[in-house]
Amino acid sequence: MIGELNHVAIAVPDLRKASLQYKDVFGADVSEPLALPEHGVTVVFVNLPNSKIELLHPLGEESSIKKFLDKNPAGGIHHLCFEVGDIMAASKKLLSKGHRILGSGKPRIGAHGKEVLFLHPKDNFGALIELEQK
Amino acid sequence: MIGELNHVAIAVPDLRKASLQYKDVFGADVSEPLALPEHGVTVVFVNLPNSKIELLHPLGEESSIKKFLDKNPAGGIHHLCFEVGDIMAASKKLLSKGHRILGSGKPRIGAHGKEVLFLHPKDNFGALIELEQK
């Protein structure tokens, strides 16, 4: 079911500082900040040869990243994203195994313009997992 | 400096259950458990097409994973590991930028038999980062 590790997201309290660190200290290829108001985040993509890091900063008062940073003011690893070949089949299988899908329980369009689902961390050993249609 | 995302480590309170979930629910290729007493962990590798997940469970009373699970009993994402081409040069650059290297400050042999360093989460927006010699 799961394919490639699409990205790891890190919530950061200072996006400019985090972006500069990945660029100048770690020598990675980083994107310009991209505002995604419908997801409540501004994101910087750190492009690695085999995967991506997404640096997330809250955008708007209802941002789930704002709530995460309220609890973790220094920032922290927020979630992992796995690609799946058929997100509806994956969703059906997970629900049949008793997994909880966050929000409406149906796929929505994610930061890359593809369908995504978020799985409950309590069903995944404390890790917030996003599934993205490949 | 940083190259591929070598792995993401998840600390889990029940290694057998976590391993079965990644194998049977997520349909991933998982290894047999591997005891690494010198690192205070038993590890299961989840082999993805482009990277790995490492499921970590404490081994021994001095395990840093035991302390992590004491604080996060359900488990959680523990660290990220980036490959570097020259770990001594990376270490020198990081120290010159004021970054703190955990432990003795010198590379030690990691779970894959290669030299590794761990960087202080407070210098990395709350994320524990391992660097591994490629």
Short mmCIF file of C-alpha atoms in Angstrom, two decimals:
data_model
loop_
_atom_site.label_atom_id
_atom_site.label_comp_id
_atom_site.label_asym_id
_atom_site.label_seq_id
_atom_site.Cartn_x
_atom_site.Cartn_y
_atom_site.Cartn_z
CA MET A 1 0.00 0.00 0.00
CA ILE A 2 2.56 2.62 1.01
CA GLY A 3 5.15 3.64 -1.54
CA GLU A 4 7.75 6.39 -1.35
CA LEU A 5 8.30 8.63 1.64
CA ASN A 6 7.11 11.84 -0.02
CA HIS A 7 8.19 14.22 2.74
CA VAL A 8 8.78 14.85 6.42
CA ALA A 9 7.22 18.04 7.78
CA ILE A 10 8.87 20.11 10.51
CA ALA A 11 6.90 22.91 12.20
CA VAL A 12 9.14 25.92 12.82
CA PRO A 13 8.58 29.14 14.76
CA ASP A 14 10.72 31.23 12.37
CA LEU A 15 10.44 30.21 8.72
CA ARG A 16 13.10 32.60 7.41
CA LYS A 17 15.64 31.43 9.98
CA ALA A 18 14.85 27.74 9.36
CA SER A 19 15.03 28.21 5.59
CA LEU A 20 18.42 29.94 5.87
CA GLN A 21 19.73 27.17 8.09
CA TYR A 22 18.79 24.43 5.62
CA LYS A 23 20.23 26.51 2.76
CA ASP A 24 23.40 27.97 4.24
CA VAL A 25 24.38 25.56 7.02
CA PHE A 26 23.05 22.29 5.58
CA GLY A 27 23.73 23.32 1.96
CA ALA A 28 20.38 22.06 0.71
CA ASP A 29 18.20 23.28 -2.16
CA VAL A 30 15.34 25.26 -0.57
CA SER A 31 12.33 26.84 -2.28
CA GLU A 32 10.87 30.30 -1.76
CA PRO A 33 8.13 30.37 0.91
CA LEU A 34 4.72 29.40 -0.47
CA ALA A 35 1.57 30.58 1.31
CA LEU A 36 -1.21 27.98 1.38
CA PRO A 37 -4.03 29.77 3.22
CA GLU A 38 -6.48 26.89 2.66
CA HIS A 39 -4.10 24.66 4.66
CA GLY A 40 -3.25 27.29 7.27
CA VAL A 41 0.46 27.16 6.50
CA THR A 42 3.32 28.85 4.73
CA VAL A 43 5.71 26.18 3.50
CA VAL A 44 9.34 26.03 2.37
CA PHE A 45 10.34 22.87 0.49
CA VAL A 46 13.81 21.47 1.15
CA ASN A 47 14.54 19.33 -1.89
CA LEU A 48 16.76 16.33 -1.13
CA PRO A 49 17.95 13.85 -3.79
CA ASN A 50 15.43 11.19 -2.69
CA SER A 51 12.71 12.99 -0.71
CA LYS A 52 11.72 16.37 0.74
CA ILE A 53 11.57 18.19 4.05
CA GLU A 54 8.71 20.65 4.40
CA LEU A 55 9.26 23.51 6.82
CA LEU A 56 5.82 24.61 8.02
CA HIS A 57 4.84 27.89 9.65
CA PRO A 58 1.30 28.82 10.73
CA LEU A 59 -0.83 31.03 8.49
CA GLY A 60 -4.02 32.30 10.16
CA GLU A 61 -5.47 31.81 13.62
CA GLU A 62 -7.07 28.43 12.89
CA SER A 63 -3.85 26.79 11.72
CA SER A 64 -3.21 23.36 13.23
CA ILE A 65 0.49 24.26 13.07
CA LYS A 66 -0.19 27.21 15.39
CA LYS A 67 -1.65 24.78 17.95
CA PHE A 68 1.37 22.48 17.54
CA LEU A 69 3.78 25.40 18.12
CA ASP A 70 1.77 26.52 21.16
CA LYS A 71 2.62 23.11 22.64
CA ASN A 72 6.13 22.92 21.13
CA PRO A 73 7.41 26.53 20.97
CA ALA A 74 10.86 25.53 19.63
CA GLY A 75 9.22 23.58 16.77
CA GLY A 76 9.42 19.88 16.04
CA ILE A 77 8.84 17.08 13.56
CA HIS A 78 5.13 17.33 12.72
CA HIS A 79 4.28 14.50 10.30
CA LEU A 80 5.44 12.01 7.67
CA CYS A 81 3.85 11.59 4.25
CA PHE A 82 3.73 8.31 2.34
CA GLU A 83 2.61 8.03 -1.27
CA VAL A 84 -0.12 5.52 -2.10
CA GLY A 85 -1.19 4.27 -5.52
CA ASP A 86 -4.93 4.33 -4.76
CA ILE A 87 -5.98 6.59 -1.89
CA MET A 88 -9.61 5.41 -1.87
CA ALA A 89 -8.54 1.75 -1.59
CA ALA A 90 -6.05 2.71 1.15
CA SER A 91 -8.75 4.61 3.03
CA LYS A 92 -11.17 1.66 2.79
CA LYS A 93 -8.54 -0.80 4.03
CA LEU A 94 -7.52 1.42 6.94
CA LEU A 95 -11.12 2.01 8.04
CA SER A 96 -11.76 -1.75 7.89
CA LYS A 97 -8.79 -2.23 10.27
CA GLY A 98 -10.26 0.27 12.73
CA HIS A 99 -7.98 3.18 11.83
CA ARG A 100 -9.31 6.69 12.23
CA ILE A 101 -8.98 9.25 9.45
CA LEU A 102 -8.80 12.84 10.66
CA GLY A 103 -11.27 15.56 9.65
CA SER A 104 -14.18 14.58 7.41
CA GLY A 105 -12.68 11.14 6.84
CA LYS A 106 -12.53 11.77 3.10
CA PRO A 107 -9.54 12.75 0.97
CA ARG A 108 -9.01 16.45 0.38
CA ILE A 109 -6.62 18.30 -1.91
CA GLY A 110 -3.22 18.68 -0.22
CA ALA A 111 -0.29 21.08 -0.57
CA HIS A 112 0.87 19.42 -3.83
CA GLY A 113 -2.55 19.56 -5.53
CA LYS A 114 -3.12 15.83 -4.94
CA GLU A 115 -5.60 14.00 -2.73
CA VAL A 116 -4.43 13.44 0.85
CA LEU A 117 -5.64 11.89 4.11
CA PHE A 118 -4.28 12.24 7.63
CA LEU A 119 -4.32 9.20 9.95
CA HIS A 120 -4.82 9.46 13.70
CA PRO A 121 -1.47 9.44 15.59
CA LYS A 122 -3.00 7.19 18.27
CA ASP A 123 -3.42 4.45 15.64
CA ASN A 124 0.19 4.93 14.46
CA PHE A 125 2.40 4.81 17.55
CA GLY A 126 2.26 8.55 18.10
CA ALA A 127 3.25 9.50 14.54
CA LEU A 128 0.96 11.74 12.47
CA ILE A 129 0.89 10.13 9.02
CA GLU A 130 -0.32 11.70 5.79
CA LEU A 131 -1.13 9.55 2.78
CA GLU A 132 -0.92 11.22 -0.62
CA GLN A 133 -2.26 9.92 -3.92
CA LYS A 134 0.77 9.30 -6.12
CA MET B 1 26.36 19.15 2.81
CA ILE B 2 23.26 17.05 3.41
CA GLY B 3 22.39 14.43 0.83
CA GLU B 4 19.70 11.77 0.96
CA LEU B 5 17.19 11.35 3.76
CA ASN B 6 18.53 8.00 5.00
CA HIS B 7 15.70 7.26 7.45
CA VAL B 8 13.07 8.54 9.83
CA ALA B 9 13.03 6.84 13.25
CA ILE B 10 9.82 6.23 15.18
CA ALA B 11 10.00 5.12 18.83
CA VAL B 12 7.30 2.52 19.54
CA PRO B 13 6.13 0.93 22.80
CA ASP B 14 5.34 -2.43 21.12
CA LEU B 15 7.79 -3.41 18.39
CA ARG B 16 5.92 -6.54 17.28
CA LYS B 17 2.64 -4.68 16.94
CA ALA B 18 4.26 -1.79 15.08
CA SER B 19 6.12 -4.16 12.77
CA LEU B 20 2.92 -6.05 11.96
CA GLN B 21 1.09 -2.82 11.25
CA TYR B 22 3.70 -1.65 8.75
CA LYS B 23 3.76 -5.11 7.17
CA ASP B 24 0.10 -6.11 7.12
CA VAL B 25 -1.82 -2.82 7.15
CA PHE B 26 0.62 -0.60 5.25
CA GLY B 27 1.89 -3.45 3.05
CA ALA B 28 5.53 -2.48 3.45
CA ASP B 29 8.68 -4.60 3.41
CA VAL B 30 9.81 -4.95 7.05
CA SER B 31 12.93 -6.63 8.43
CA GLU B 32 13.23 -8.98 11.35
CA PRO B 33 13.97 -7.20 14.67
CA LEU B 34 17.68 -6.49 15.14
CA ALA B 35 19.06 -6.02 18.66
CA LEU B 36 21.72 -3.31 18.91
CA PRO B 37 22.68 -3.35 22.59
CA GLU B 38 25.49 -0.81 22.09
CA HIS B 39 22.83 1.67 20.91
CA GLY B 40 20.24 0.68 23.50
CA VAL B 41 17.66 -0.28 20.88
CA THR B 42 16.02 -3.09 19.03
CA VAL B 43 15.22 -1.92 15.51
CA VAL B 44 12.92 -3.02 12.69
CA PHE B 45 13.70 -1.52 9.28
CA VAL B 46 10.75 -0.61 7.06
CA ASN B 47 12.21 -0.52 3.56
CA LEU B 48 10.49 2.00 1.28
CA PRO B 49 11.43 2.48 -2.39
CA ASN B 50 13.34 5.72 -1.69
CA SER B 51 14.15 5.71 2.05
CA LYS B 52 13.56 3.81 5.32
CA ILE B 53 11.53 4.03 8.48
CA GLU B 54 13.24 2.65 11.58
CA LEU B 55 10.95 1.40 14.33
CA LEU B 56 12.90 1.71 17.59
CA HIS B 57 12.23 -0.02 20.90
CA PRO B 58 14.35 0.38 24.06
CA LEU B 59 16.94 -2.25 24.91
CA GLY B 60 18.40 -1.88 28.41
CA GLU B 61 17.74 0.57 31.21
CA GLU B 62 20.04 3.30 29.87
CA SER B 63 18.33 3.50 26.49
CA SER B 64 17.57 7.05 25.32
CA ILE B 65 14.49 5.57 23.64
CA LYS B 66 13.25 4.42 27.05
CA LYS B 67 13.44 8.04 28.27
CA PHE B 68 11.61 9.21 25.13
CA LEU B 69 8.83 6.64 25.70
CA ASP B 70 8.58 7.65 29.37
CA LYS B 71 7.66 11.13 28.09
CA ASN B 72 5.67 9.88 25.08
CA PRO B 73 4.10 6.55 26.11
CA ALA B 74 2.20 6.10 22.83
CA GLY B 75 5.45 6.53 20.86
CA GLY B 76 6.34 9.21 18.35
CA ILE B 77 8.67 10.37 15.62
CA HIS B 78 12.11 10.37 17.25
CA HIS B 79 14.64 11.63 14.69
CA LEU B 80 15.60 12.15 11.04
CA CYS B 81 18.85 11.01 9.47
CA PHE B 82 20.58 12.77 6.59
CA GLU B 83 23.55 11.34 4.72
CA VAL B 84 26.66 13.49 4.37
CA GLY B 85 29.65 12.97 2.09
CA ASP B 86 32.25 13.96 4.71
CA ILE B 87 31.13 13.74 8.31
CA MET B 88 34.28 15.36 9.73
CA ALA B 89 33.90 18.38 7.42
CA ALA B 90 30.18 18.56 8.31
CA SER B 91 31.01 18.42 12.01
CA LYS B 92 33.61 21.19 11.67
CA LYS B 93 31.22 23.44 9.76
CA LEU B 94 28.39 22.89 12.25
CA LEU B 95 30.60 23.61 15.26
CA SER B 96 31.86 26.81 13.56
CA LYS B 97 28.21 27.92 13.21
CA GLY B 98 27.61 27.34 16.93
CA HIS B 99 25.73 24.04 16.58
CA ARG B 100 25.99 21.54 19.41
CA ILE B 101 26.83 17.90 18.74
CA LEU B 102 25.38 15.49 21.30
CA GLY B 103 27.48 13.12 23.41
CA SER B 104 31.26 13.28 23.07
CA GLY B 105 30.97 15.62 20.09
CA LYS B 106 32.81 13.12 17.90
CA PRO B 107 31.38 10.67 15.35
CA ARG B 108 30.62 7.17 16.59
CA ILE B 109 29.62 4.02 14.73
CA GLY B 110 25.85 3.98 14.15
CA ALA B 111 23.25 1.29 13.52
CA HIS B 112 24.40 0.79 9.91
CA GLY B 113 28.08 0.40 10.77
CA LYS B 114 28.90 3.91 9.55
CA GLU B 115 30.00 7.02 11.41
CA VAL B 116 27.15 9.14 12.79
CA LEU B 117 26.61 12.33 14.78
CA PHE B 118 23.48 13.64 16.51
CA LEU B 119 22.77 17.38 16.47
CA HIS B 120 21.04 19.20 19.30
CA PRO B 121 17.27 19.61 18.69
CA LYS B 122 17.41 23.15 20.09
CA ASP B 123 19.70 24.15 17.21
CA ASN B 124 17.33 22.51 14.71
CA PHE B 125 13.84 23.82 15.42
CA GLY B 126 12.99 21.00 17.79
CA ALA B 127 14.01 18.20 15.42
CA LEU B 128 16.62 15.65 16.50
CA ILE B 129 18.88 15.22 13.45
CA GLU B 130 21.38 12.44 12.84
CA LEU B 131 24.08 12.81 10.21
CA GLU B 132 25.50 9.62 8.73
CA GLN B 133 28.66 9.24 6.67
CA LYS B 134 27.53 8.10 3.22
#
